[in-house]
mmCIF file of C-alpha atoms and ligand atoms in Angstrom:
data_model
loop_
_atom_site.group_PDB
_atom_site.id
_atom_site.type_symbol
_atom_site.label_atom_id
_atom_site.label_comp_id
_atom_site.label_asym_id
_atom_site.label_seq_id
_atom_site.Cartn_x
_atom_site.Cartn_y
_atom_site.Cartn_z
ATOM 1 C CA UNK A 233 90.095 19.242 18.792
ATOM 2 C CA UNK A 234 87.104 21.291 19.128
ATOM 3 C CA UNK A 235 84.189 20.207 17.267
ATOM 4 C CA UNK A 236 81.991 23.702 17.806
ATOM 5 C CA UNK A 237 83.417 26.944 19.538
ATOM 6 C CA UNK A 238 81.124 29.929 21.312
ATOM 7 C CA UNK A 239 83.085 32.753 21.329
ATOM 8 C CA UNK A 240 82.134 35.856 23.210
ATOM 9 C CA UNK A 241 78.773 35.635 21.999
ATOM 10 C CA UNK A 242 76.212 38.192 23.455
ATOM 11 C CA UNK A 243 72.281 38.381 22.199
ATOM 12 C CA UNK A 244 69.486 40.570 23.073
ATOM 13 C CA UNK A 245 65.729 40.242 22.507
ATOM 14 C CA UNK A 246 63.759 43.606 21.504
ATOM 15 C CA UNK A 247 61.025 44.122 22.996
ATOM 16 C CA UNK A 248 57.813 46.810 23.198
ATOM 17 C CA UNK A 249 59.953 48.162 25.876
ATOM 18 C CA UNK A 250 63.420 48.242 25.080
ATOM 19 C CA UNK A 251 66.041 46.113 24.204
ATOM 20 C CA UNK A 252 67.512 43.320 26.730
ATOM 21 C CA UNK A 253 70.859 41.478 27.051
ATOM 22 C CA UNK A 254 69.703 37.861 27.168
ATOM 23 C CA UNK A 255 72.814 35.952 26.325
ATOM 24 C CA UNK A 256 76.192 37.575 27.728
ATOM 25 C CA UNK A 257 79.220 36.882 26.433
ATOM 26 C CA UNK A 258 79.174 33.174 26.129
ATOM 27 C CA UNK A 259 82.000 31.209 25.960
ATOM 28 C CA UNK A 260 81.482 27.555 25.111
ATOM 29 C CA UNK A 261 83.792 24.848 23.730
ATOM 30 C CA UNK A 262 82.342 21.560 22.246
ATOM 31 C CA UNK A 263 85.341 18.722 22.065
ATOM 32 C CA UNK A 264 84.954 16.063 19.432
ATOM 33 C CA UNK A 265 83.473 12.982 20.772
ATOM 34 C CA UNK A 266 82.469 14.975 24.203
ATOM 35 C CA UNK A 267 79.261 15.186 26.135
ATOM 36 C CA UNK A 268 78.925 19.337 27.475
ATOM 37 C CA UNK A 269 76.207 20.254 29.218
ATOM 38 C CA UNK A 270 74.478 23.447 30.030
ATOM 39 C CA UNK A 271 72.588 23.443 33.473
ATOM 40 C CA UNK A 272 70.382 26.158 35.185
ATOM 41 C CA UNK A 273 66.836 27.383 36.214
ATOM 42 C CA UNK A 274 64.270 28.016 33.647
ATOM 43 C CA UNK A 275 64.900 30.876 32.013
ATOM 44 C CA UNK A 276 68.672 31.398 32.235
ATOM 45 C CA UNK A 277 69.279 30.990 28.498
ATOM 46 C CA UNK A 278 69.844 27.565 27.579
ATOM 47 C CA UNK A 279 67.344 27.041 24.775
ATOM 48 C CA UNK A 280 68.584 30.278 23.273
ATOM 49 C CA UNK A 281 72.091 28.973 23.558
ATOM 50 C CA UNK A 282 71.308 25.831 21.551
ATOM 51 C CA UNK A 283 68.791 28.209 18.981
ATOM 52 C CA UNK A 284 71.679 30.391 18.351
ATOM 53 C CA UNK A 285 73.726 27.002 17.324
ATOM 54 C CA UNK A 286 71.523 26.233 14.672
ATOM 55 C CA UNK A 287 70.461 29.860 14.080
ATOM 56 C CA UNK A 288 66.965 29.168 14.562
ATOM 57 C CA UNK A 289 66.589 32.070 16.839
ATOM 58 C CA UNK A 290 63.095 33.863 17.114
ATOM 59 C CA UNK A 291 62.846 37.153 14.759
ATOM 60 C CA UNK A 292 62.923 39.239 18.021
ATOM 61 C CA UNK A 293 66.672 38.517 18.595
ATOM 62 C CA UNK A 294 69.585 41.086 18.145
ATOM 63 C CA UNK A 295 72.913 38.738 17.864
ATOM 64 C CA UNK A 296 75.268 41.855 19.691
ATOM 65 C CA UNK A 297 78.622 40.073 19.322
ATOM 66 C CA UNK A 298 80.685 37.116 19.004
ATOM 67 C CA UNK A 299 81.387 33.912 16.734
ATOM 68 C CA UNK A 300 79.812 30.187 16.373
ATOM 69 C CA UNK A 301 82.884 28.297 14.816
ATOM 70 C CA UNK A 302 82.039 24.653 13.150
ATOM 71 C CA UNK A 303 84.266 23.918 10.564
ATOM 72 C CA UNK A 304 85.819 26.977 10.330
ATOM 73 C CA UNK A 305 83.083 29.240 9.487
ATOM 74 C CA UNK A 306 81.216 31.003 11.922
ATOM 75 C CA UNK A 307 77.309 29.987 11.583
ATOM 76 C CA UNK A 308 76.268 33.415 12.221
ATOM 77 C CA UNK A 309 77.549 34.399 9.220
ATOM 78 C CA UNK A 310 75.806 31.657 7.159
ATOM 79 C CA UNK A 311 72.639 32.587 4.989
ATOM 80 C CA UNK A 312 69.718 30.365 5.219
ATOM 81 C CA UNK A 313 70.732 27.774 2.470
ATOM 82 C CA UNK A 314 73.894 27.001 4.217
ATOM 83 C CA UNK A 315 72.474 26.829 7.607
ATOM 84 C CA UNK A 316 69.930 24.082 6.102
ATOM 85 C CA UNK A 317 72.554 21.876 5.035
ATOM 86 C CA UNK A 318 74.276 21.859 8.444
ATOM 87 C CA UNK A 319 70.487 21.498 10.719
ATOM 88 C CA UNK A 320 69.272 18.494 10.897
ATOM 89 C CA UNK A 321 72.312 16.788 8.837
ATOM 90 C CA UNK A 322 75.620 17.884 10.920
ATOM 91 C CA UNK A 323 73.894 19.298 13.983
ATOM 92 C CA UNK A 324 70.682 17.955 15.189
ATOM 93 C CA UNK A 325 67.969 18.757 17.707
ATOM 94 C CA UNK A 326 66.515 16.640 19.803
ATOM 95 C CA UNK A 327 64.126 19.500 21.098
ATOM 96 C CA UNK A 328 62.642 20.480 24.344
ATOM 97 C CA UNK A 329 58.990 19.506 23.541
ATOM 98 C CA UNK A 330 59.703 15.846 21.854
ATOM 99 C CA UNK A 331 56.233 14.831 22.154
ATOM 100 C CA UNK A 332 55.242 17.014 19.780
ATOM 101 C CA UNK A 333 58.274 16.562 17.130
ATOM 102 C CA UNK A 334 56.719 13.476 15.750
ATOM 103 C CA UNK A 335 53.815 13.277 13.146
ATOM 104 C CA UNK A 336 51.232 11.706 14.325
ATOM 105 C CA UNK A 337 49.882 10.926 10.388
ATOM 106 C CA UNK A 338 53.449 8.670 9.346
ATOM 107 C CA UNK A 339 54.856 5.885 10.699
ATOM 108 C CA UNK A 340 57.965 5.809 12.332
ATOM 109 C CA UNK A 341 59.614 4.220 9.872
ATOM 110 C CA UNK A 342 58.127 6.869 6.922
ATOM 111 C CA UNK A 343 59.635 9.675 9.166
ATOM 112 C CA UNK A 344 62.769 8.354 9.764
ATOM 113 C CA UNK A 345 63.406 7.460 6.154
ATOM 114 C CA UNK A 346 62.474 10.952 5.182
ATOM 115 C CA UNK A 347 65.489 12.197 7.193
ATOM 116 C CA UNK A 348 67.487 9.506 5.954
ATOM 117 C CA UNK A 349 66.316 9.948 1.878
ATOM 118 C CA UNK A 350 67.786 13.916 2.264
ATOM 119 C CA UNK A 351 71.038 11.885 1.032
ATOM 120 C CA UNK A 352 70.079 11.345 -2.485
ATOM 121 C CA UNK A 353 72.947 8.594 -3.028
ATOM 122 C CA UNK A 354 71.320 6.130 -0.674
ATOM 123 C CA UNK A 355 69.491 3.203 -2.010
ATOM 124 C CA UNK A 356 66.223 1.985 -1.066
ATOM 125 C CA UNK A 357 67.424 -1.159 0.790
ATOM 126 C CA UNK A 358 70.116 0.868 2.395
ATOM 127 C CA UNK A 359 68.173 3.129 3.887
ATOM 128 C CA UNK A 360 65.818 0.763 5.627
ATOM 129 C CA UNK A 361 68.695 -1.153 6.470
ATOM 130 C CA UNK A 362 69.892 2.409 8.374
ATOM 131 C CA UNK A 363 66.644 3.245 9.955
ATOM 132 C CA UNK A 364 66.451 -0.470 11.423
ATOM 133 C CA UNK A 365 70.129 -0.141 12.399
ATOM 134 C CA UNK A 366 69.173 3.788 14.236
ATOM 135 C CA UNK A 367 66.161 1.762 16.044
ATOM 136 C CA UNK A 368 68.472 -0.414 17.250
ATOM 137 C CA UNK A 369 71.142 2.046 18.505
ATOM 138 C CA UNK A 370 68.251 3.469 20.691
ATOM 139 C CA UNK A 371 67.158 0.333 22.021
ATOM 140 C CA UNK A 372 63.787 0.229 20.446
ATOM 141 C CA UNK A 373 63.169 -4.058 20.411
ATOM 142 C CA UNK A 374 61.905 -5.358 17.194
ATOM 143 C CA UNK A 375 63.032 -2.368 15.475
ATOM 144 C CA UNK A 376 62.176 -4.088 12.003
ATOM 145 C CA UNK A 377 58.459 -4.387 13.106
ATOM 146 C CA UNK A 378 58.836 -1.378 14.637
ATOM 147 C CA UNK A 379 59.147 0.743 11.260
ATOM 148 C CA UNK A 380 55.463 0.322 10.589
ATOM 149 C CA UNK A 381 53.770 1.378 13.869
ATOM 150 C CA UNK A 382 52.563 4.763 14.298
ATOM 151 C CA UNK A 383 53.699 7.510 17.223
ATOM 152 C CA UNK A 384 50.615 6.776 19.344
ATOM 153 C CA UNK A 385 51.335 3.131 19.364
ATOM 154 C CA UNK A 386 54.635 4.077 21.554
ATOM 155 C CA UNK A 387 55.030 5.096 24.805
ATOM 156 C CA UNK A 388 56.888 8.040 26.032
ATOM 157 C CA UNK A 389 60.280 6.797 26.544
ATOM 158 C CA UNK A 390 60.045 4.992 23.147
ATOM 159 C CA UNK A 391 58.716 7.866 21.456
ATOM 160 C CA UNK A 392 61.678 9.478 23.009
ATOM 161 C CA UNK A 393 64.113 7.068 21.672
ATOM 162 C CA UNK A 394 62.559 7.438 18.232
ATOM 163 C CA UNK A 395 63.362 11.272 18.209
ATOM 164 C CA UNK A 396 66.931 10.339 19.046
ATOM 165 C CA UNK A 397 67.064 7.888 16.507
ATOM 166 C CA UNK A 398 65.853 10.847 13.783
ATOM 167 C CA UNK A 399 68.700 12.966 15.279
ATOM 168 C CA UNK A 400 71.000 9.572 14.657
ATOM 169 C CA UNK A 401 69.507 9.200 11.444
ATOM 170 C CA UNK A 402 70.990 12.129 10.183
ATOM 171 C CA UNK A 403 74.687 11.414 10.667
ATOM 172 C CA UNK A 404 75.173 13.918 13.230
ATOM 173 C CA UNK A 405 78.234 15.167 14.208
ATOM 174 C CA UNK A 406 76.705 17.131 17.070
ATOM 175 C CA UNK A 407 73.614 16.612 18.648
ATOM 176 C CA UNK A 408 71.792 19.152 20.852
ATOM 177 C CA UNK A 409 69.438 17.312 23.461
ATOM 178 C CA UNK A 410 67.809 20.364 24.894
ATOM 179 C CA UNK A 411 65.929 18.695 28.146
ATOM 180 C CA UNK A 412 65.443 15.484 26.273
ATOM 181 C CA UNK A 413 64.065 13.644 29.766
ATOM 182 C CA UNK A 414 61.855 16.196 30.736
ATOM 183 C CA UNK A 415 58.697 14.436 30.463
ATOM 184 C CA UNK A 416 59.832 10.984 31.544
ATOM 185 C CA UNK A 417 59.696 9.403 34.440
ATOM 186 C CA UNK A 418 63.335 8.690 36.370
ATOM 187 C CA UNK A 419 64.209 5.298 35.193
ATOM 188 C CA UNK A 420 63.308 5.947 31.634
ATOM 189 C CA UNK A 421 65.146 9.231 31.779
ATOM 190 C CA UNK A 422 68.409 7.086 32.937
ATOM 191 C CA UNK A 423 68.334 5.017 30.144
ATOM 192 C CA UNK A 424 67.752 7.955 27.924
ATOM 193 C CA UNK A 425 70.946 9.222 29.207
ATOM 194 C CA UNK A 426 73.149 5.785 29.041
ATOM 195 C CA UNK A 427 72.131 5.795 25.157
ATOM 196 C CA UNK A 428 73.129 9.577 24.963
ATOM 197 C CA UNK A 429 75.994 7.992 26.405
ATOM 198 C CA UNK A 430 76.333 4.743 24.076
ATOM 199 C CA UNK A 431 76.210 7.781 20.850
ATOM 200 C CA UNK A 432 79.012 9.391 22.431
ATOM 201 C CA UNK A 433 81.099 6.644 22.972
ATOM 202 C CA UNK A 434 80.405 4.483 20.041
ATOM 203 C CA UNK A 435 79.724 6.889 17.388
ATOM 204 C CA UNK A 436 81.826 9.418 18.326
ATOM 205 C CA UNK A 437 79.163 11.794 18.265
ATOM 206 C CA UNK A 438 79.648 15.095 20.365
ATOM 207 C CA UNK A 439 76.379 15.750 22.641
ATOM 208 C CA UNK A 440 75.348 19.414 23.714
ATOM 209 C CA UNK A 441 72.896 18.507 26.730
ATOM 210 C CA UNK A 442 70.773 21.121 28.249
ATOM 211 C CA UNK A 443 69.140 20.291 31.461
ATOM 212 C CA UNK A 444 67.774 22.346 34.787
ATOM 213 C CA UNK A 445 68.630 19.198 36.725
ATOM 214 C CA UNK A 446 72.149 18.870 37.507
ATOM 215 C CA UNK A 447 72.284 15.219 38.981
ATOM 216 C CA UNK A 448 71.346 13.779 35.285
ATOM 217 C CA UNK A 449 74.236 15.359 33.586
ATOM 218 C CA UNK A 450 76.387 14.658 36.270
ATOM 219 C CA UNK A 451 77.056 11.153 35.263
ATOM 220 C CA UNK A 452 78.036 11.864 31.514
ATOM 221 C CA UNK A 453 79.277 14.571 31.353
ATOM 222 C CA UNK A 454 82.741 15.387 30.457
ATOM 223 C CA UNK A 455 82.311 19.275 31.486
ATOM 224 C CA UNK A 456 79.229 20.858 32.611
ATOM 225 C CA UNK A 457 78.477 24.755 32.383
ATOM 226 C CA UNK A 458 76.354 26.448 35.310
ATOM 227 C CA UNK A 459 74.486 29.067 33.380
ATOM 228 C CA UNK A 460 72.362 31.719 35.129
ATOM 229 C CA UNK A 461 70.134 34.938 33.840
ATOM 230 C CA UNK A 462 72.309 34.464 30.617
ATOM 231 C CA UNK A 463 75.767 34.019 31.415
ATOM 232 C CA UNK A 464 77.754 30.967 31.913
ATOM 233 C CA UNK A 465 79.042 31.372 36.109
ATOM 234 C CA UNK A 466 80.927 28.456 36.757
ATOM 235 C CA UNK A 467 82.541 25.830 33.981
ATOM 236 C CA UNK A 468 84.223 22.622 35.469
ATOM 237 C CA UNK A 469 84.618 18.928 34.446
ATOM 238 C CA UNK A 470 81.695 17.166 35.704
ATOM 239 C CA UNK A 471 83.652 15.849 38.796
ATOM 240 C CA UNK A 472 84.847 19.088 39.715
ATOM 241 C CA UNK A 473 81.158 21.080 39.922
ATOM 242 C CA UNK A 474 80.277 18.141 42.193
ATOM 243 C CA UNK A 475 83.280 17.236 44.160
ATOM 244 C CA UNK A 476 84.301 21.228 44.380
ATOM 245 C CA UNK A 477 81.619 23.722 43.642
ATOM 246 C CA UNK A 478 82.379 27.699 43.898
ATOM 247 C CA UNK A 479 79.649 29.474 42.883
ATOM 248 C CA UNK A 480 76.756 30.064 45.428
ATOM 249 C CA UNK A 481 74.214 29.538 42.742
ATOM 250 C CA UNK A 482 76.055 25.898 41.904
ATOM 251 C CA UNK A 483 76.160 25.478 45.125
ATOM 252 C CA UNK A 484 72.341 26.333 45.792
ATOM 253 C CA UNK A 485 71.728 23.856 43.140
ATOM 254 C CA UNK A 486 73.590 21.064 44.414
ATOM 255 C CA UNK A 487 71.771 21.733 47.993
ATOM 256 C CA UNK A 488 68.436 21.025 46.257
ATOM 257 C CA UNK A 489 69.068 17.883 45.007
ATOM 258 C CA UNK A 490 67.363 14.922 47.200
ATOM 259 C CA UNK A 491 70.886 12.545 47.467
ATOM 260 C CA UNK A 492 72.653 15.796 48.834
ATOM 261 C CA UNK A 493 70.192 16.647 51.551
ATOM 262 C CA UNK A 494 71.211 13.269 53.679
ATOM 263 C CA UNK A 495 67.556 13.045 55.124
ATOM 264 C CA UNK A 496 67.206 16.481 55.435
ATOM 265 C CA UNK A 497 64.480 18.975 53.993
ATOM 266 C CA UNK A 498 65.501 19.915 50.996
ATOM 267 C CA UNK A 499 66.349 23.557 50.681
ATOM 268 C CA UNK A 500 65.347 24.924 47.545
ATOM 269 C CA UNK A 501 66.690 28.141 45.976
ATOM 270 C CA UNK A 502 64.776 31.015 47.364
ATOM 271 C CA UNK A 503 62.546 33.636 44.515
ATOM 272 C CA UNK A 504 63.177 32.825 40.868
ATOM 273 C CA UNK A 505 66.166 33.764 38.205
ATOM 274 C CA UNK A 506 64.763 37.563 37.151
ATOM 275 C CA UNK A 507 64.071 37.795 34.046
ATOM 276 C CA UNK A 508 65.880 39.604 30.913
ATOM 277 C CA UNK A 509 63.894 42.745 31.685
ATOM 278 C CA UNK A 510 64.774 43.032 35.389
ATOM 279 C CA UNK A 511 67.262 45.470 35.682
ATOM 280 C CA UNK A 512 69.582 44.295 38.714
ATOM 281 C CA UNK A 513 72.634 46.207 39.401
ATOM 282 C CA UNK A 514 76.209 44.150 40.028
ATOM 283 C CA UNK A 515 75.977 40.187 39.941
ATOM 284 C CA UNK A 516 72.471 39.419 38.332
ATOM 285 C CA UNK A 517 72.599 36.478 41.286
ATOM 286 C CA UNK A 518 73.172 38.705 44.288
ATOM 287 C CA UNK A 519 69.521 39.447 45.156
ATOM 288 C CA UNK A 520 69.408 35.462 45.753
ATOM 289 C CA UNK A 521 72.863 34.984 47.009
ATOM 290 C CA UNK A 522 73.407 33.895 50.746
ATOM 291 C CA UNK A 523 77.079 35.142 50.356
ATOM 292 C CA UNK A 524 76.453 38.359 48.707
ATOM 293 C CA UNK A 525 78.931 41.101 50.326
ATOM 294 C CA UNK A 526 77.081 44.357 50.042
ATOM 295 C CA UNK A 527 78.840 47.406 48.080
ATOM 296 C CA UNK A 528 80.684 44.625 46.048
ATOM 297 C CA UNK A 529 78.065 42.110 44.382
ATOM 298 C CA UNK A 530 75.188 44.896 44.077
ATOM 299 C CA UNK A 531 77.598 47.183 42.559
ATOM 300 C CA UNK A 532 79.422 45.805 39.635
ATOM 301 C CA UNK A 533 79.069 42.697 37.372
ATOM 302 C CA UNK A 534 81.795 40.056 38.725
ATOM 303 C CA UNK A 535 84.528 38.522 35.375
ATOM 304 C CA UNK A 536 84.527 34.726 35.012
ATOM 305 C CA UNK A 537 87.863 33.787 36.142
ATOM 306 C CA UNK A 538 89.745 30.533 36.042
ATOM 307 C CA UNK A 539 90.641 29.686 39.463
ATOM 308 C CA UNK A 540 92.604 26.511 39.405
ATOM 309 C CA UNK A 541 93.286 24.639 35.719
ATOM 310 C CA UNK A 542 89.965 24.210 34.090
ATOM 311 C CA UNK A 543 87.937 25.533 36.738
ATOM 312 C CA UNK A 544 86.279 28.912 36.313
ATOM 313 C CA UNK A 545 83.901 30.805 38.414
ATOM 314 C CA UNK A 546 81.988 34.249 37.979
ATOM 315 C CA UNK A 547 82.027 35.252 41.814
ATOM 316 C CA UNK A 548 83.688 37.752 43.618
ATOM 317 C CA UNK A 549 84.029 35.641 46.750
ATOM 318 C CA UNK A 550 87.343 34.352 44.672
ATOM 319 C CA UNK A 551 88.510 37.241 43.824
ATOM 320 C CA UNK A 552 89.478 38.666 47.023
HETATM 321 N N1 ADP B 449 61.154 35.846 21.613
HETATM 322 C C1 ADP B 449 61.500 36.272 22.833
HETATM 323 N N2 ADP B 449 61.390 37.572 23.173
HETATM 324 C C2 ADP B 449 61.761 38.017 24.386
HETATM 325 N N3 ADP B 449 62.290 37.230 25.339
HETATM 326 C C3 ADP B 449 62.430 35.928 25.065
HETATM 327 C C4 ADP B 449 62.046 35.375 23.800
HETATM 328 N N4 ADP B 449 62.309 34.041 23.826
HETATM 329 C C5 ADP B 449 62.831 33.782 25.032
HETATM 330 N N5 ADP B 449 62.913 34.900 25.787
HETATM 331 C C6 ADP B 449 63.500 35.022 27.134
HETATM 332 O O1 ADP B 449 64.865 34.686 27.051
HETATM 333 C C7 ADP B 449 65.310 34.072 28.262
HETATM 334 C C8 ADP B 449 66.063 32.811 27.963
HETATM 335 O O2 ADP B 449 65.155 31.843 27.465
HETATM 336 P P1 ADP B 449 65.555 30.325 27.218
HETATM 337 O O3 ADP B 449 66.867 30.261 26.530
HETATM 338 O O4 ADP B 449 64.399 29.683 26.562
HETATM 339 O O5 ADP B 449 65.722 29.785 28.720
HETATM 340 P P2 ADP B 449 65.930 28.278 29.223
HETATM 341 O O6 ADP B 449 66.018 27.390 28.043
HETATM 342 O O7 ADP B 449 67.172 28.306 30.048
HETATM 343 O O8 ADP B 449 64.732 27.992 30.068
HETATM 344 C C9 ADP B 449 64.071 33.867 29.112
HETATM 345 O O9 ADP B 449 64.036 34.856 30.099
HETATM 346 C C10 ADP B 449 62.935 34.023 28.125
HETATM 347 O O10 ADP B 449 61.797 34.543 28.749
HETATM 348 MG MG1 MG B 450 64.822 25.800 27.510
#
């Protein structure tokens, strides 16, 4: 059963001068208890992805078409009040820029009880009995002692874990970890994953993660979307983008990763995804594509198309 469902969702940003496709026709389906991620560049769309999820989109944004399904109703038909009562209770963020998410003024424990005291049927003792119990699930040692220290007092990674422990606090049924290792350092951002992981497995919880680095997700994930200038062009199950990758961009990324290169330079993508502005005719990859057959890829826009069971790729090469 699917938890959350994208469906042909397009959205545009207006700006002074004009109006540009920045999201096109997403398709995106979020199992229950299932880790998805969303992997690209900078710039392709992710964030915008997981914004239009909890409709938190910046005022600038035309939604064109499409549906958000959770539990039966389509969130982009919800007014603001509704919305509310899902963010931050059903679906959480764990956002991009963490470090800044906490208040420095409260302690940890103050700020996770707030979350936690939204459910006015909770008792007092039950509620520090949760946020102990969320400190725990995130690995945070002496979580009891823990309630009373202050943000600075933590480092990064636990600072981290105490953001996913707000998200946790909240009884998620989804949780949205848009680049939630960004700023950590490689070990810490492995156990970050395994208790991304640990949520998924023992909660039950279903995890949206959006990263630009492919070998973290690859792990976890039970499916992992390739998403570039906006549009979603190649979806696999984890194994499959790594053991069998078609598109040239997926491709490209797996070639920059250090454990592919085998000693070798690593060979890094060249120029940069264009952005929503850049008008590029045919695949919006071709100008970067080492496989790009003139008169077909700088022509027309390639369809995603399934090309073996639960594979699907946005490429002409598999098309003729
Ligand atoms: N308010 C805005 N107005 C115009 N363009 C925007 C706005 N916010 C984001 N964008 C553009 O939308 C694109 C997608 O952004 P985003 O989803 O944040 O990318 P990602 O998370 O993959 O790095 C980017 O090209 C970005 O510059
Ligand atoms: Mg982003």
């Amino acid at each position: 059963m699917n938890l959350l469902e994208i469906k042909n969702y397009s959205m545009s940003f207006r700006c002074e001068s004009g109006i540009y496709t920045t999201l096109n026709n997403i398709n995106l389906n979020i199992p229950q208890q299932s880790m998805v991620s969303l992997v690209g560049e900078s710039g392709c769309g992710k964030s915008m992805t997981a914004m239009s999820i909890l409709k938190l989109l910046p005022k600038n944004a035309i939604i064109d078409s499409g549906e958000i399904i959770f539990h039966n109703q389509n969130i982009l038909e919800l007014s603001n009040s509704e919305i509310r009562s899902i963010r931050g209770n059903k679906i959480s963020l764990i956002p991009q820029d963490p470090m800044t998410s906490l208040n420095p003024l409260y302690t940890i424990g103050n700020q996770l009880l707030e979350v936690i005291n939204k459910d006015k049927s909770i008792s007092k003792e039950d509620a520090i009995k949760k946020a102990i119990e969320v400190l725990e699930i995130v690995k945070i040692p002496k979580a009891k002692e823990k309630l009373n220290a202050y943000p600075h007092e933590f480092s990064g990674g636990m600072k981290q874990r105490a953001i996913i422990a707000m998200a946790l606090a909240t009884n998620a049924e989804l949780i949205i970890a848009d680049e939630p290792t960004t700023a950590l350092d490689v070990t810490i951002q492995a156990q970050i994953m395994n208790i991304l992981n640990e949520i998924k497995e023992n909660l039950g919880t279903s995890i949206l993660l959006i990263s630009h680095e492919l070998n973290l997700v690859g792990q976890y994930s039970d499916e992992i979307n390739v998403m570039y200038s906006g549009r979603i062009v190649e979806k696999a199950p984890s194994k499959t983008i790594f053991e069998n990758p078609l598109h040239p961009y997926t491709i490209a990324l797996l070639n920059a990763l250090p454990a592919n290169n085998h000693g070798k330079e690593l060979k890094t993508i060249n120029g940069q995804p264009p952005n929503i502005q850049e008008v590029i005719s045919g695949c919006r990859f071709n100008p970067r594509c080492e496989k790009m057959i003139d008169k077909i890829c700088n022509v027309k826009s390639p369809a995603l198309k399934e090309v073996e069971p639960n594979h699907l790729v946005e490429c002409y090469l598999y098309e003729i």
